[in-house]
Short mmCIF file of C-alpha atoms and ligand atoms in Angstrom, two decimals:
data_model
loop_
_atom_site.label_atom_id
_atom_site.label_comp_id
_atom_site.label_asym_id
_atom_site.label_seq_id
_atom_site.Cartn_x
_atom_site.Cartn_y
_atom_site.Cartn_z
CA UNK S 10 -99.91 24.18 -15.14
CA UNK S 11 -101.42 26.31 -18.07
CA UNK S 12 -99.53 24.78 -20.91
CA UNK S 13 -101.81 22.49 -23.05
CA UNK S 14 -101.37 18.88 -22.24
CA UNK S 15 -100.00 16.68 -24.94
CA UNK S 16 -102.52 14.22 -26.69
CA UNK S 17 -102.43 10.71 -25.33
CA UNK S 18 -100.74 8.19 -27.38
CA UNK S 19 -103.39 6.01 -28.99
CA UNK S 20 -101.74 2.61 -29.07
CA UNK S 21 -100.95 2.97 -25.37
CA UNK S 22 -104.22 4.32 -24.39
CA UNK S 23 -106.30 1.55 -26.09
CA UNK S 24 -104.07 -1.22 -24.57
CA UNK S 25 -104.34 0.58 -21.13
CA UNK S 26 -108.30 0.63 -21.53
CA UNK S 27 -108.44 -2.77 -22.75
CA UNK S 28 -106.48 -4.24 -19.91
CA UNK S 29 -108.17 -2.16 -17.22
CA UNK S 30 -111.36 -3.39 -18.39
CA UNK S 31 -110.34 -7.01 -18.24
CA UNK S 32 -109.28 -6.41 -14.59
CA UNK S 33 -112.33 -4.31 -13.84
CA UNK S 34 -114.36 -7.28 -14.89
CA UNK S 35 -112.40 -9.69 -12.72
CA UNK S 36 -112.47 -7.43 -9.69
CA UNK S 37 -116.42 -7.08 -9.96
CA UNK S 38 -116.59 -10.59 -10.34
CA UNK S 39 -114.66 -11.37 -7.20
CA UNK S 40 -116.08 -8.43 -5.45
CA UNK S 41 -112.56 -7.32 -4.69
CA UNK S 42 -112.23 -3.43 -4.82
CA UNK S 43 -108.52 -3.36 -4.41
CA UNK S 44 -108.12 -5.52 -7.51
CA UNK S 45 -109.71 -2.65 -9.29
CA UNK S 46 -107.19 -0.25 -8.06
CA UNK S 47 -104.34 -2.75 -8.73
CA UNK S 48 -105.35 -2.49 -12.24
CA UNK S 49 -105.29 1.27 -12.40
CA UNK S 50 -101.91 1.33 -10.75
CA UNK S 51 -100.39 -1.27 -13.04
CA UNK S 52 -101.77 0.38 -16.05
CA UNK S 53 -100.42 3.63 -14.91
CA UNK S 54 -96.95 2.03 -14.64
CA UNK S 55 -97.23 0.81 -18.13
CA UNK S 56 -98.24 3.95 -19.48
CA UNK S 57 -95.65 6.23 -17.94
CA UNK S 58 -92.72 3.80 -18.24
CA UNK S 59 -90.95 2.63 -21.26
CA UNK S 60 -91.05 -1.14 -20.31
CA UNK S 61 -88.70 -3.36 -21.99
CA UNK S 62 -89.98 -6.06 -24.16
CA UNK S 63 -93.63 -6.32 -25.38
CA UNK S 64 -95.91 -4.05 -23.41
CA UNK S 65 -98.74 -6.67 -22.89
CA UNK S 66 -96.57 -9.34 -21.78
CA UNK S 67 -94.70 -6.99 -19.51
CA UNK S 68 -97.96 -5.72 -18.06
CA UNK S 69 -99.04 -9.27 -17.37
CA UNK S 70 -95.97 -10.04 -15.49
CA UNK S 71 -96.27 -6.86 -13.25
CA UNK S 72 -99.89 -7.61 -12.62
CA UNK S 73 -99.20 -11.35 -11.65
CA UNK S 74 -96.45 -10.33 -9.34
CA UNK S 75 -98.45 -7.64 -7.71
CA UNK S 76 -101.47 -9.95 -7.29
CA UNK S 77 -99.11 -12.57 -5.83
CA UNK S 78 -97.90 -10.04 -3.28
CA UNK S 79 -101.43 -9.10 -2.42
CA UNK S 80 -102.22 -12.70 -1.78
CA UNK S 81 -99.14 -12.89 0.53
CA UNK S 82 -99.46 -9.60 2.34
CA UNK S 83 -103.39 -9.32 2.34
CA UNK S 84 -105.69 -6.76 1.16
CA UNK S 85 -106.57 -4.81 4.26
CA UNK S 86 -103.68 -2.50 4.41
CA UNK S 87 -104.41 -1.22 0.69
CA UNK S 88 -108.22 -1.21 1.29
CA UNK S 89 -108.07 0.95 4.13
CA UNK S 90 -105.58 3.40 2.63
CA UNK S 91 -107.84 3.84 -0.41
CA UNK S 92 -110.79 4.25 1.87
CA UNK S 93 -108.74 7.18 3.44
CA UNK S 94 -108.70 8.51 -0.25
CA UNK S 95 -112.29 8.43 -0.59
CA UNK S 96 -112.82 10.35 2.74
CA UNK S 97 -110.74 13.16 1.66
CA UNK S 98 -111.28 13.32 -1.99
CA UNK S 99 -114.10 12.73 -4.53
CA UNK S 100 -111.70 11.59 -7.16
CA UNK S 101 -113.32 8.85 -9.23
CA UNK S 102 -111.42 5.50 -8.86
CA UNK S 103 -112.95 4.41 -12.03
CA UNK S 104 -111.88 4.50 -15.85
CA UNK S 105 -112.45 8.32 -15.73
CA UNK S 106 -109.98 8.63 -13.02
CA UNK S 107 -107.62 6.34 -14.72
CA UNK S 108 -107.86 8.68 -17.82
CA UNK S 109 -107.03 11.66 -15.64
CA UNK S 110 -103.88 9.70 -14.27
CA UNK S 111 -102.72 8.85 -17.70
CA UNK S 112 -102.98 12.54 -18.57
CA UNK S 113 -100.71 13.22 -15.69
CA UNK S 114 -98.47 10.46 -16.72
CA UNK S 115 -98.22 12.11 -20.12
CA UNK S 116 -97.57 15.27 -18.59
CA UNK S 117 -94.65 13.88 -16.57
CA UNK S 118 -93.13 12.63 -19.68
CA UNK S 119 -93.40 16.08 -21.11
CA UNK S 120 -90.83 17.34 -18.74
CA UNK S 121 -88.16 14.86 -19.77
CA UNK S 122 -84.76 16.67 -19.49
CA UNK S 123 -86.64 19.52 -17.48
CA UNK S 124 -85.18 21.25 -14.68
CA UNK S 125 -86.27 20.86 -11.08
CA UNK S 126 -88.50 23.83 -11.20
CA UNK S 127 -90.16 22.58 -14.23
CA UNK S 128 -90.90 19.34 -12.67
CA UNK S 129 -92.19 21.11 -9.72
CA UNK S 130 -94.64 23.43 -11.44
CA UNK S 131 -95.68 20.65 -14.02
CA UNK S 132 -96.04 17.73 -11.97
CA UNK S 133 -95.80 18.22 -8.07
CA UNK S 134 -98.32 21.02 -8.25
CA UNK S 135 -100.70 19.20 -10.55
CA UNK S 136 -104.10 18.76 -8.76
CA UNK S 137 -104.08 15.02 -9.74
CA UNK S 138 -100.68 14.39 -8.35
CA UNK S 139 -101.69 13.90 -4.70
CA UNK S 140 -104.11 11.15 -5.97
CA UNK S 141 -101.27 9.59 -7.92
CA UNK S 142 -99.17 9.40 -4.87
CA UNK S 143 -101.83 8.32 -2.61
CA UNK S 144 -102.91 5.30 -4.82
CA UNK S 145 -99.10 4.55 -5.18
CA UNK S 146 -98.51 4.55 -1.51
CA UNK S 147 -101.72 2.55 -0.87
CA UNK S 148 -100.16 -0.28 -2.97
CA UNK S 149 -96.46 -0.02 -2.49
CA UNK S 150 -95.98 0.45 1.16
CA UNK S 151 -97.26 -3.03 1.78
CA UNK S 152 -96.49 -5.03 -1.29
CA UNK S 153 -93.06 -3.72 -1.87
CA UNK S 154 -92.00 -4.60 1.76
CA UNK S 155 -90.99 -1.05 2.51
CA UNK S 156 -93.57 -0.61 5.02
CA UNK S 157 -92.49 -3.64 7.09
CA UNK S 158 -88.84 -2.73 6.73
CA UNK S 159 -89.54 0.75 8.24
CA UNK S 160 -91.58 -0.40 11.06
CA UNK S 161 -89.12 -3.09 11.87
CA UNK S 162 -86.26 -0.50 12.00
CA UNK S 163 -88.41 1.81 14.23
CA UNK S 164 -88.85 -1.24 16.60
CA UNK S 165 -85.14 -2.27 16.38
CA UNK S 166 -83.62 1.14 17.24
CA UNK S 167 -82.18 1.03 20.56
CA UNK S 168 -83.37 4.44 21.74
CA UNK S 169 -87.23 5.08 21.14
CA UNK S 170 -87.38 7.85 18.43
CA UNK S 171 -89.44 10.84 19.74
CA UNK S 172 -88.90 13.21 16.53
CA UNK S 173 -89.63 11.64 13.39
CA UNK S 174 -89.54 13.29 10.02
CA UNK S 175 -90.72 11.90 6.58
CA UNK S 176 -88.78 14.04 4.06
CA UNK S 177 -90.63 14.25 0.86
CA UNK S 178 -93.70 12.80 2.55
CA UNK S 179 -95.95 12.77 -0.55
CA UNK S 180 -99.63 11.80 0.55
CA UNK S 181 -98.55 11.39 4.30
CA UNK S 182 -99.71 7.72 4.51
CA UNK S 183 -96.34 6.57 5.63
CA UNK S 184 -96.02 9.14 8.11
CA UNK S 185 -99.40 8.33 9.57
CA UNK S 186 -98.33 4.50 9.81
CA UNK S 187 -95.11 5.38 11.55
CA UNK S 188 -96.78 7.80 14.08
CA UNK S 189 -99.56 5.07 14.97
CA UNK S 190 -96.73 2.70 15.77
CA UNK S 191 -94.41 5.15 17.66
CA UNK S 192 -96.92 6.25 20.18
CA UNK S 193 -96.03 9.66 21.86
CA UNK S 194 -93.57 10.63 19.02
CA UNK S 195 -94.06 13.83 17.08
CA UNK S 196 -93.89 13.80 13.28
CA UNK S 197 -92.79 16.43 10.78
CA UNK S 198 -93.71 16.04 7.04
CA UNK S 199 -91.69 17.77 4.56
CA UNK S 200 -92.50 18.06 0.92
CA UNK S 201 -91.80 20.65 -1.77
CA UNK S 202 -95.58 20.42 -3.01
CA UNK S 203 -98.11 22.59 -1.27
CA UNK S 204 -100.84 20.38 -2.89
CA UNK S 205 -99.48 17.16 -1.41
CA UNK S 206 -99.07 18.81 2.03
CA UNK S 207 -102.68 19.84 1.88
CA UNK S 208 -103.71 16.39 1.06
CA UNK S 209 -101.26 14.87 3.74
CA UNK S 210 -102.86 17.25 6.24
CA UNK S 211 -106.46 15.77 5.55
CA UNK S 212 -105.24 12.19 5.45
CA UNK S 213 -103.64 12.62 8.83
CA UNK S 214 -106.77 14.39 10.05
CA UNK S 215 -108.99 11.37 9.12
CA UNK S 216 -106.70 9.24 11.24
CA UNK S 217 -106.81 11.45 14.11
CA UNK S 218 -103.05 12.26 13.85
CA UNK S 219 -103.07 15.89 12.95
CA UNK S 220 -102.16 17.04 16.37
CA UNK S 221 -99.02 14.89 16.45
CA UNK S 222 -97.85 16.04 12.86
CA UNK S 223 -96.41 19.18 11.65
CA UNK S 224 -96.39 19.77 7.84
CA UNK S 225 -93.85 22.02 6.38
CA UNK S 226 -93.21 23.11 2.69
CA UNK S 227 -89.46 22.99 2.09
CA UNK S 228 -86.71 21.74 -0.05
CA UNK S 229 -84.97 18.63 1.31
CA UNK S 230 -81.83 20.34 0.15
CA UNK S 231 -82.24 23.32 2.51
CA UNK S 232 -84.34 22.30 5.57
CA UNK S 233 -85.34 25.08 7.91
CA UNK S 234 -84.52 23.02 10.98
CA UNK S 235 -81.50 23.05 13.32
CA UNK S 236 -79.15 20.31 13.12
CA UNK S 237 -79.60 17.08 15.05
CA UNK S 238 -83.40 17.86 15.01
CA UNK S 239 -84.60 14.24 14.34
CA UNK S 240 -84.21 10.71 15.69
CA UNK S 241 -85.82 9.01 12.77
CA UNK S 242 -85.92 10.29 9.26
CA UNK S 243 -87.67 8.71 6.20
CA UNK S 244 -86.49 9.56 2.58
CA UNK S 245 -88.47 7.30 0.58
CA UNK S 246 -88.06 7.64 -3.22
CA UNK S 247 -87.09 11.13 -3.17
CA UNK S 248 -83.56 11.62 -3.56
CA UNK S 249 -83.70 10.49 -7.11
CA UNK S 250 -85.94 13.32 -7.68
CA UNK S 251 -83.17 15.67 -7.00
CA UNK S 252 -80.59 16.84 -9.82
CA UNK S 253 -78.05 16.63 -6.88
CA UNK S 254 -78.86 13.69 -4.54
CA UNK S 255 -75.56 14.25 -2.47
CA UNK S 256 -76.78 17.73 -1.40
CA UNK S 257 -80.01 16.35 -0.31
CA UNK S 258 -78.44 13.51 1.50
CA UNK S 259 -76.03 15.73 3.25
CA UNK S 260 -78.67 17.97 4.56
CA UNK S 261 -80.72 14.85 5.92
CA UNK S 262 -77.49 14.01 7.62
CA UNK S 263 -77.31 17.45 9.23
CA UNK S 264 -80.67 17.10 10.75
CA UNK S 265 -80.28 13.59 11.99
CA UNK S 266 -79.52 13.17 15.65
CA UNK S 267 -76.09 11.49 16.41
CA UNK S 268 -77.69 8.18 17.35
CA UNK S 269 -80.49 8.56 14.87
CA UNK S 270 -81.58 6.33 12.00
CA UNK S 271 -82.37 7.29 8.41
CA UNK S 272 -84.26 5.05 5.97
CA UNK S 273 -84.03 5.58 2.22
CA UNK S 274 -85.50 3.93 -0.59
CA UNK S 275 -84.14 4.49 -4.10
CA UNK S 276 -84.81 2.66 -7.32
CA UNK S 277 -82.19 1.46 -9.77
CA UNK S 278 -82.38 2.27 -13.55
CA UNK S 279 -85.76 3.81 -13.17
CA UNK S 280 -85.81 6.31 -16.01
CA UNK S 281 -89.02 8.25 -15.63
CA UNK S 282 -88.88 11.91 -16.41
CA UNK S 283 -89.32 13.28 -12.92
CA UNK S 284 -86.22 11.30 -11.85
CA UNK S 285 -83.65 13.97 -12.29
CA UNK S 286 -80.93 11.59 -11.26
CA UNK S 287 -81.04 8.02 -12.26
CA UNK S 288 -79.01 5.63 -10.10
CA UNK S 289 -77.30 2.74 -12.31
CA UNK S 290 -76.50 0.26 -9.71
CA UNK S 291 -76.75 -0.61 -6.18
CA UNK S 292 -73.09 0.22 -5.64
CA UNK S 293 -73.76 3.71 -6.75
CA UNK S 294 -76.48 3.95 -4.05
CA UNK S 295 -74.29 2.57 -1.45
CA UNK S 296 -71.49 4.89 -2.46
CA UNK S 297 -74.00 7.91 -2.25
CA UNK S 298 -74.66 6.99 1.43
CA UNK S 299 -70.89 5.99 2.43
CA UNK S 300 -69.64 9.42 0.90
CA UNK S 301 -72.29 11.34 2.75
CA UNK S 302 -70.62 9.99 6.02
CA UNK S 303 -73.23 7.38 6.60
CA UNK S 304 -72.96 3.91 7.55
CA UNK S 305 -75.34 1.18 6.09
CA UNK S 306 -76.93 -0.99 8.81
CA UNK S 307 -79.57 -2.91 7.01
CA UNK S 308 -80.49 -3.29 3.43
CA UNK S 309 -83.10 -4.86 1.33
CA UNK S 310 -83.63 -5.04 -2.30
CA UNK S 311 -87.10 -5.57 -3.80
CA UNK S 312 -88.15 -5.79 -7.40
CA UNK S 313 -91.09 -3.17 -7.89
CA UNK S 314 -91.34 -3.93 -11.51
CA UNK S 315 -89.35 -6.30 -14.01
CA UNK S 316 -85.82 -5.01 -14.08
CA UNK S 317 -86.25 -2.27 -11.52
CA UNK S 318 -84.92 -3.00 -8.12
CA UNK S 319 -85.73 -0.78 -5.24
CA UNK S 320 -83.08 -0.35 -2.72
CA UNK S 321 -84.31 0.13 1.04
CA UNK S 322 -81.50 1.20 3.43
CA UNK S 323 -81.55 1.88 7.09
CA UNK S 324 -78.35 4.00 7.73
CA UNK S 325 -76.69 5.83 10.68
CA UNK S 326 -74.07 8.47 10.85
CA UNK S 327 -70.63 6.84 10.55
C1 LIG Q 16 -92.07 9.67 -5.57
S1 LIG Q 16 -92.54 10.73 -4.49
C2 LIG Q 16 -92.43 9.75 -2.96
C3 LIG Q 16 -93.41 10.02 -1.87
C4 LIG Q 16 -93.25 9.30 -0.56
N1 LIG Q 16 -92.02 9.64 0.07
C5 LIG Q 16 -93.31 7.84 -0.93
O1 LIG Q 16 -92.20 7.07 -0.89
O2 LIG Q 16 -94.39 7.39 -1.49
C6 LIG Q 16 -91.54 11.97 -4.40
C7 LIG Q 16 -91.97 13.00 -3.36
O3 LIG Q 16 -90.84 13.99 -3.09
C8 LIG Q 16 -91.37 15.22 -3.25
N2 LIG Q 16 -90.09 16.18 -3.55
C9 LIG Q 16 -89.49 16.12 -4.76
N3 LIG Q 16 -88.34 16.93 -4.72
C10 LIG Q 16 -88.39 17.39 -3.29
C11 LIG Q 16 -87.44 18.36 -2.65
N4 LIG Q 16 -86.42 18.81 -3.42
N5 LIG Q 16 -87.71 18.59 -1.44
C12 LIG Q 16 -88.84 18.08 -0.77
N6 LIG Q 16 -89.58 17.25 -1.46
C13 LIG Q 16 -89.50 16.97 -2.71
C14 LIG Q 16 -92.37 15.17 -4.16
O4 LIG Q 16 -93.34 16.36 -4.18
C15 LIG Q 16 -93.04 13.91 -3.99
O5 LIG Q 16 -94.04 14.04 -2.79
#
């Protein structure tokens, strides 16, 4: 992206720095590295989202709920995924790094009302975007409950899935997690961003999974694979990135085997600029699946931030 980046908003930035410093101090005191990153991640959320209510108060609620979730789910997952980030990148997980992520957040807001191609060139191909994605997955997979949901669905499928696809695979962390559980299966990671695919290749490489995963650059709405190609498909937080989610979901259904399973996650009322379609309710999400000829087998709703439920659904062909 060659266009100059918009200046940071002073009030938000200073609030961000203050909060991050506080949590960095706490993290150092407790010698807990993940907490440092929790600070980064929460602060990023504050910056790039127009949170309802007073910013500081909202921030504290988010941080508190994240810390509580960490206490429940343990730190190991996040810590090991952040370790992978350190193995594949020298991105500084410090205040400097936080500034870079904030700049990307500003850039994301700059594409508000943009087209899919604008989002793709301004955000998905930004050099910092893989870091943003990686840090996000390192936190959310475990604390939002989506990783346990996916792994449980994998275990519960009556036939063992051999062909697994992560559509919009981002950093590749989740695809790696699933491949580790589904011994013997082959994985396909699809994403529109060549930068993310490069990052995902490295992440799968440090986990020794590169021989079991094929990474392909493609648009979910037009997949270069034959019908019924996959037994298990993930489409996690990607359908809302399309201007036309039904087109993407129809394509995912086409490549899903007749007895295959598809897991989607979609946030409700999550109005960030890169979401080219905002779902207003859980009903709308359910309608999307049902009208695509899919049957909802299991569903879980998790609050990822105050007022923003994330809907995780395991679906099959109706
Ligand atoms: C919010 S991220 C989610 C990444 C990952 N699935 C997760 O849940 O953490 C959205 C991802 O979808 C990708 N993406 C957006 N539009 C896409 C499209 N039309 N086709 C394929 N990938 C797309 C982006 O590059 C990004 O990696």
